[in-house]
PDB file of C-alpha atoms in Angstrom:
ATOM      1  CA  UNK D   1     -20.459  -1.269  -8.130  1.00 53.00           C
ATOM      2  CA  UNK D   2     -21.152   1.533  -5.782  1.00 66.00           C
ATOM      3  CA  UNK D   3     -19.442   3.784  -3.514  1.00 67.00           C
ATOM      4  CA  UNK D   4     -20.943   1.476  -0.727  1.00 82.00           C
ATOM      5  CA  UNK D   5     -19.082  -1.503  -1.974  1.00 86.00           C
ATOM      6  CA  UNK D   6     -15.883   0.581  -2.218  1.00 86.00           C
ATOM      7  CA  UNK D   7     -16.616   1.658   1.591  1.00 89.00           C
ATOM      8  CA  UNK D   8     -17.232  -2.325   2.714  1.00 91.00           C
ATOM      9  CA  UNK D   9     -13.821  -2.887   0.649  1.00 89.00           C
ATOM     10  CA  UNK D  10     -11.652   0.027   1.906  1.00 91.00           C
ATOM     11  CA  UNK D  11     -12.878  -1.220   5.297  1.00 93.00           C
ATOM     12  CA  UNK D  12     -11.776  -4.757   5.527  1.00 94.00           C
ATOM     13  CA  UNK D  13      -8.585  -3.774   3.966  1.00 95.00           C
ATOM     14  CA  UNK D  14      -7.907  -1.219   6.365  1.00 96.00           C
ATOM     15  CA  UNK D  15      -9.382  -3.142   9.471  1.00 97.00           C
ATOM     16  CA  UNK D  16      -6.809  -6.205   8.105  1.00 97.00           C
ATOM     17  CA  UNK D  17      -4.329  -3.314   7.921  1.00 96.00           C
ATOM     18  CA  UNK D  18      -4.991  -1.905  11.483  1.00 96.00           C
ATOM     19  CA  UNK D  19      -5.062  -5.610  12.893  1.00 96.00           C
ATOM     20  CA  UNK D  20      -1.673  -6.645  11.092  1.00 95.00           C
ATOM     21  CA  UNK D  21      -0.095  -3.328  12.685  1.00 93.00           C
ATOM     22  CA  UNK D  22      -1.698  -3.981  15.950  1.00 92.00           C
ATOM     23  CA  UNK D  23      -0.978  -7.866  16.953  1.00 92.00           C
ATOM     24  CA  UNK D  24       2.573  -7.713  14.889  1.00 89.00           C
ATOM     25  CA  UNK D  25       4.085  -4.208  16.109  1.00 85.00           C
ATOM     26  CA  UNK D  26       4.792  -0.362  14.193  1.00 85.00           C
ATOM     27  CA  UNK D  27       7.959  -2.627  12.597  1.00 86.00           C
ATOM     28  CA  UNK D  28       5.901  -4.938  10.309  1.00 90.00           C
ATOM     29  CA  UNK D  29       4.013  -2.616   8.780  1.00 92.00           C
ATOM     30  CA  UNK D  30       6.075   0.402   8.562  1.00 91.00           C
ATOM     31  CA  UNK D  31       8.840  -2.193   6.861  1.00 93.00           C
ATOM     32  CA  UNK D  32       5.153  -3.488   4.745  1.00 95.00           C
ATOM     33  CA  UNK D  33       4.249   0.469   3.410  1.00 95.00           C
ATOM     34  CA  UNK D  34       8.177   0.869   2.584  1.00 95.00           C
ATOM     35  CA  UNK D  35       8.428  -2.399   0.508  1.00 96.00           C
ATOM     36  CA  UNK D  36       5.663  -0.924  -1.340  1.00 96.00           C
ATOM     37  CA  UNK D  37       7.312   1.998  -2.009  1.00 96.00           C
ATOM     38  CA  UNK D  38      10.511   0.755  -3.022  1.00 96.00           C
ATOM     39  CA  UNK D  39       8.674  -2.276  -5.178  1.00 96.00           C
ATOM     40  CA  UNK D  40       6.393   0.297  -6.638  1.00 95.00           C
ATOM     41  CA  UNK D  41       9.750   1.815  -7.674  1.00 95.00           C
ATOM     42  CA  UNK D  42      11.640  -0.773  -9.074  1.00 95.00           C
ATOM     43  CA  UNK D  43       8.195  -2.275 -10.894  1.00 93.00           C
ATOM     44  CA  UNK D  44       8.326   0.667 -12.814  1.00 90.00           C
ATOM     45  CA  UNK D  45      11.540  -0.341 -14.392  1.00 91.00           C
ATOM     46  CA  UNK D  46      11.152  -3.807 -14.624  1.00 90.00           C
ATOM     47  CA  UNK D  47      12.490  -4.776 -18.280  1.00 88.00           C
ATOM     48  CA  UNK D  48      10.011  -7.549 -18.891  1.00 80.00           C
ATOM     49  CA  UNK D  49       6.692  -6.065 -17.778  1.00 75.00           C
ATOM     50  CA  UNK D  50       5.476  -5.510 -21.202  1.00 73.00           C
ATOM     51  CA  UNK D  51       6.560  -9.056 -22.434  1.00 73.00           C
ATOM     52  CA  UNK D  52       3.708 -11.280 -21.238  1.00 70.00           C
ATOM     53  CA  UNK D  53       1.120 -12.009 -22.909  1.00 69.00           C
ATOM     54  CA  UNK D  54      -2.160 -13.355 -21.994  1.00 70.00           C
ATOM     55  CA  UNK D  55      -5.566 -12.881 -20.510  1.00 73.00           C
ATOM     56  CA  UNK D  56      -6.136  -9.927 -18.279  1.00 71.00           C
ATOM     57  CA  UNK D  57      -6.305 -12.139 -15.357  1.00 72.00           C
ATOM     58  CA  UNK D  58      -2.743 -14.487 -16.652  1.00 78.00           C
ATOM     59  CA  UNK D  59      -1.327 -10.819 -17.116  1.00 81.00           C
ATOM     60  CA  UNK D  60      -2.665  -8.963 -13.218  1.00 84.00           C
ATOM     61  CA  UNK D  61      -1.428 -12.330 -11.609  1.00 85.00           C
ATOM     62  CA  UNK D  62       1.655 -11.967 -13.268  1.00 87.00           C
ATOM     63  CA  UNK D  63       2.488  -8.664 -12.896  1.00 88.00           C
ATOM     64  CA  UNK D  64       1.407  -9.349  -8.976  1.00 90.00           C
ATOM     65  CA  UNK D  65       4.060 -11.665  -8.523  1.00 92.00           C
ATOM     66  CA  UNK D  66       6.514 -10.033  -9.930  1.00 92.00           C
ATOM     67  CA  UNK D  67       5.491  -7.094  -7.537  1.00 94.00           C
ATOM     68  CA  UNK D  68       5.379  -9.213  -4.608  1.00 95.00           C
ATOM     69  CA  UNK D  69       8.570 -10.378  -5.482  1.00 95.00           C
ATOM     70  CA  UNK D  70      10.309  -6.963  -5.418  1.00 95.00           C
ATOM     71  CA  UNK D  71       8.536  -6.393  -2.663  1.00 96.00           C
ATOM     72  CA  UNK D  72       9.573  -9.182  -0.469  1.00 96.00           C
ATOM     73  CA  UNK D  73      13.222  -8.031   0.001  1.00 94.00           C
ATOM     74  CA  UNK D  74      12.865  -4.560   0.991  1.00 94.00           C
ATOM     75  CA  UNK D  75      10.235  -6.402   3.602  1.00 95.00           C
ATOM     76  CA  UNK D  76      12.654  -8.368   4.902  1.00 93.00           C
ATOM     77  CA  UNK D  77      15.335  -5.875   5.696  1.00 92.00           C
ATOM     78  CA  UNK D  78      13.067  -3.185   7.219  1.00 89.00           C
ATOM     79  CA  UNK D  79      11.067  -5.311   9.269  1.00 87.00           C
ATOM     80  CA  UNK D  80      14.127  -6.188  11.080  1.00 84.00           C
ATOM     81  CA  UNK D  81      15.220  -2.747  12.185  1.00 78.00           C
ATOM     82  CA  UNK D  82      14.313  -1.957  15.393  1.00 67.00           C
ATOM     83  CA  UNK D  83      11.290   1.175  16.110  1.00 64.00           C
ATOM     84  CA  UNK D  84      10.320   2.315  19.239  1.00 56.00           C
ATOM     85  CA  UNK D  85       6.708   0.792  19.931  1.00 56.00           C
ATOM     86  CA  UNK D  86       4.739   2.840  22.687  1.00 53.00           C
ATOM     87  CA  UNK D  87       3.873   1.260  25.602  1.00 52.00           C
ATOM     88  CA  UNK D  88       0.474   2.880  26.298  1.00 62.00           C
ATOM     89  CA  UNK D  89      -2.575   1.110  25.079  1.00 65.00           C
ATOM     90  CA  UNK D  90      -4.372   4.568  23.324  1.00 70.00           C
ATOM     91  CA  UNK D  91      -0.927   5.691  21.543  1.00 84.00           C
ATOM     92  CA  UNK D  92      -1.088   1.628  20.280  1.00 86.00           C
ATOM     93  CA  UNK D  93      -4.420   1.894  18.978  1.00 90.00           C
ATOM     94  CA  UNK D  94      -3.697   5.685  17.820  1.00 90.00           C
ATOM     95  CA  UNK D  95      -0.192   4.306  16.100  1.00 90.00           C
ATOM     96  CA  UNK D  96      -1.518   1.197  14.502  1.00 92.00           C
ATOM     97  CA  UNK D  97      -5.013   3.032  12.822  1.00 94.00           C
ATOM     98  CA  UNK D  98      -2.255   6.065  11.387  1.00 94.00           C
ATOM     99  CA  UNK D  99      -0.363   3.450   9.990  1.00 94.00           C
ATOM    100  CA  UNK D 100      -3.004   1.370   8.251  1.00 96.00           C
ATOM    101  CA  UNK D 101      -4.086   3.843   6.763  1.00 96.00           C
ATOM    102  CA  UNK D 102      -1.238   4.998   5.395  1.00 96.00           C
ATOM    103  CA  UNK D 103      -0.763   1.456   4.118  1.00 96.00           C
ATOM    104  CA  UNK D 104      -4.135   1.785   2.980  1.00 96.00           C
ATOM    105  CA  UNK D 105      -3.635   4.560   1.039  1.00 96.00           C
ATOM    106  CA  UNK D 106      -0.718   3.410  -0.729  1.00 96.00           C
ATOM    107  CA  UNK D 107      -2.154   0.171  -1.718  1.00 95.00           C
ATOM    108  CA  UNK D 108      -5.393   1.824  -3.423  1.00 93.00           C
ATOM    109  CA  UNK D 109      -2.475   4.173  -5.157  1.00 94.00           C
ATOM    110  CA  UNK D 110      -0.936   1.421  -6.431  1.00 94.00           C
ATOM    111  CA  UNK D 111      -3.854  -0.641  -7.634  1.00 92.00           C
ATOM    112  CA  UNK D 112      -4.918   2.744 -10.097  1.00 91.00           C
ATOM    113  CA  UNK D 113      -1.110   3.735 -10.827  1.00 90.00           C
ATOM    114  CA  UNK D 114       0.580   0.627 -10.690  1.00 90.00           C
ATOM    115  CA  UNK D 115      -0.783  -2.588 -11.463  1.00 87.00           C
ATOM    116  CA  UNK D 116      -4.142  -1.581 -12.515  1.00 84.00           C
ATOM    117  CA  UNK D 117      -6.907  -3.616 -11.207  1.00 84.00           C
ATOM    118  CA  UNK D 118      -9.870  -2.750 -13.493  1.00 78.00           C
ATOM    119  CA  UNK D 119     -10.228  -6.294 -14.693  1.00 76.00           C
ATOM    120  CA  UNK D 120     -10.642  -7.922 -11.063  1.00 79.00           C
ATOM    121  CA  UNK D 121     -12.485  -4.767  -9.631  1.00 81.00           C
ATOM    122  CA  UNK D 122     -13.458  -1.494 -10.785  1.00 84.00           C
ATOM    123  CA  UNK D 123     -13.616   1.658  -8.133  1.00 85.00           C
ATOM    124  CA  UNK D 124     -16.728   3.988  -8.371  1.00 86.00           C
ATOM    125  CA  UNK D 125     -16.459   6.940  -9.572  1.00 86.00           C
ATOM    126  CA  UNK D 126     -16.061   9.053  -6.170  1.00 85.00           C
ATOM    127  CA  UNK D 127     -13.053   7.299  -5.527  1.00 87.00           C
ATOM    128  CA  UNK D 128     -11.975   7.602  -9.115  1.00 88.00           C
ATOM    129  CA  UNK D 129     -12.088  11.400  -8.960  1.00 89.00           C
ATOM    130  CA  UNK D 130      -9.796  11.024  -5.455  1.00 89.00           C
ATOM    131  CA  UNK D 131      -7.240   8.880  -7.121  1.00 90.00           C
ATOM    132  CA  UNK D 132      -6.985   9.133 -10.661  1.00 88.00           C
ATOM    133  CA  UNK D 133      -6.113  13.102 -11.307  1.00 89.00           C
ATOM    134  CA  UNK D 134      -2.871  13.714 -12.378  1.00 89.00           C
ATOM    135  CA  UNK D 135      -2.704  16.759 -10.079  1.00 91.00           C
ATOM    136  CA  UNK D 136      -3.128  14.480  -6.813  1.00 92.00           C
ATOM    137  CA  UNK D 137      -0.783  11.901  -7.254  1.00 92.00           C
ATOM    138  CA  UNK D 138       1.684  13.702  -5.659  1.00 94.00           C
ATOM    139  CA  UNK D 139      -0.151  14.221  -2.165  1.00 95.00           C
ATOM    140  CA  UNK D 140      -1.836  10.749  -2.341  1.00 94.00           C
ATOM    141  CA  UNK D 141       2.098   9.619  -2.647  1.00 93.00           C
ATOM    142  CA  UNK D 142       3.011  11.458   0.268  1.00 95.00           C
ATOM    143  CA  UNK D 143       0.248  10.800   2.643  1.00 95.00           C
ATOM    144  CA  UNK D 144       1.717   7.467   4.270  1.00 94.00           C
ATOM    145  CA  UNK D 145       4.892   9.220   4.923  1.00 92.00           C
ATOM    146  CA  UNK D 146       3.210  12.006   6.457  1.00 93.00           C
ATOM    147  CA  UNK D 147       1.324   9.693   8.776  1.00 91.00           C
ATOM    148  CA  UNK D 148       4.449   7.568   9.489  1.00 89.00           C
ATOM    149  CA  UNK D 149       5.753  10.487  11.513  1.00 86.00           C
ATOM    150  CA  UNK D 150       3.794  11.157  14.684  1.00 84.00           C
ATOM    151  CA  UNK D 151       3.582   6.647  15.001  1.00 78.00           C
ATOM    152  CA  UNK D 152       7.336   6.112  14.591  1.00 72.00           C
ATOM    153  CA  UNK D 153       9.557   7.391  17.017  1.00 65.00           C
ATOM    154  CA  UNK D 154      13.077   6.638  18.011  1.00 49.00           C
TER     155      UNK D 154
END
């Protein structure tokens, strides 16, 4: 699989992203990019990760539950608090694009840090050099945030 696969990927996911932000409001998915923080959190402490056994597909859908699980919660509380939503059309479209692709960004973190998804779909190597590097994690970690701040106002 080439980078142009990974381009017609990353684009549907963040075009979903951009639309979910869009018709729902700045609230569902700032509250969906936190949950994955938080769940990417706890996941990494979850006592019985290691403890099922199976094929690589039993195991990813698994350890995707459990994920979605943790991540439900934290969902449910933010999406409830309330954020100042502009009212002008080009801020919207501005807002909603910053904050899929933070989402974005955090969900292809995940998928090489996280919950690995090699056995359902393997990256090419261009975006394996962005992601994978030890060095980068940080920034790649921080890059939602940073584009949280000029979409969420109080």
């Amino acid at each position: 699989m080439g980078l142009s696969v990974d381009i017609l990927v990353h684009g549907g996911l963040f075009i979903l992203l951009f639309l979910f932000a869009f018709f729902w409001g700045k609230e569902k998915i700032f509250a969906f990019t936190i949950s994955l923080y938080i769940a990417s959190f706890l996941y990494s402490y979850f006592p019985y990760n290691d403890q099922f056994r199976g094929s690589a597909e039993y195991s990813l859908a698994f350890k995707g539950i459990i994920f979605l699980v943790l991540a439900s919660a934290p969902y449910l509380i933010f999406s409830r608090l309330g954020i100042y939503s502009s009212s002008t059309s080009t801020n919207r479209v501005l807002h909603s694009a910053l904050l899929a692709l933070g989402a974005l960004i955090l969900l292809i973190f995940i998928s090489y840090h996280i919950i690995p998804l090699y056995s359902v779909y393997n990256f090419s190597s261009g975006i394996d050099n962005l992601f994978q590097p030890a060095e980068v994690r940080f920034w790649w970690l921080a890059a939602p945030l940073l584009l949280m701040f000029p979409a969420i106002r109080k």
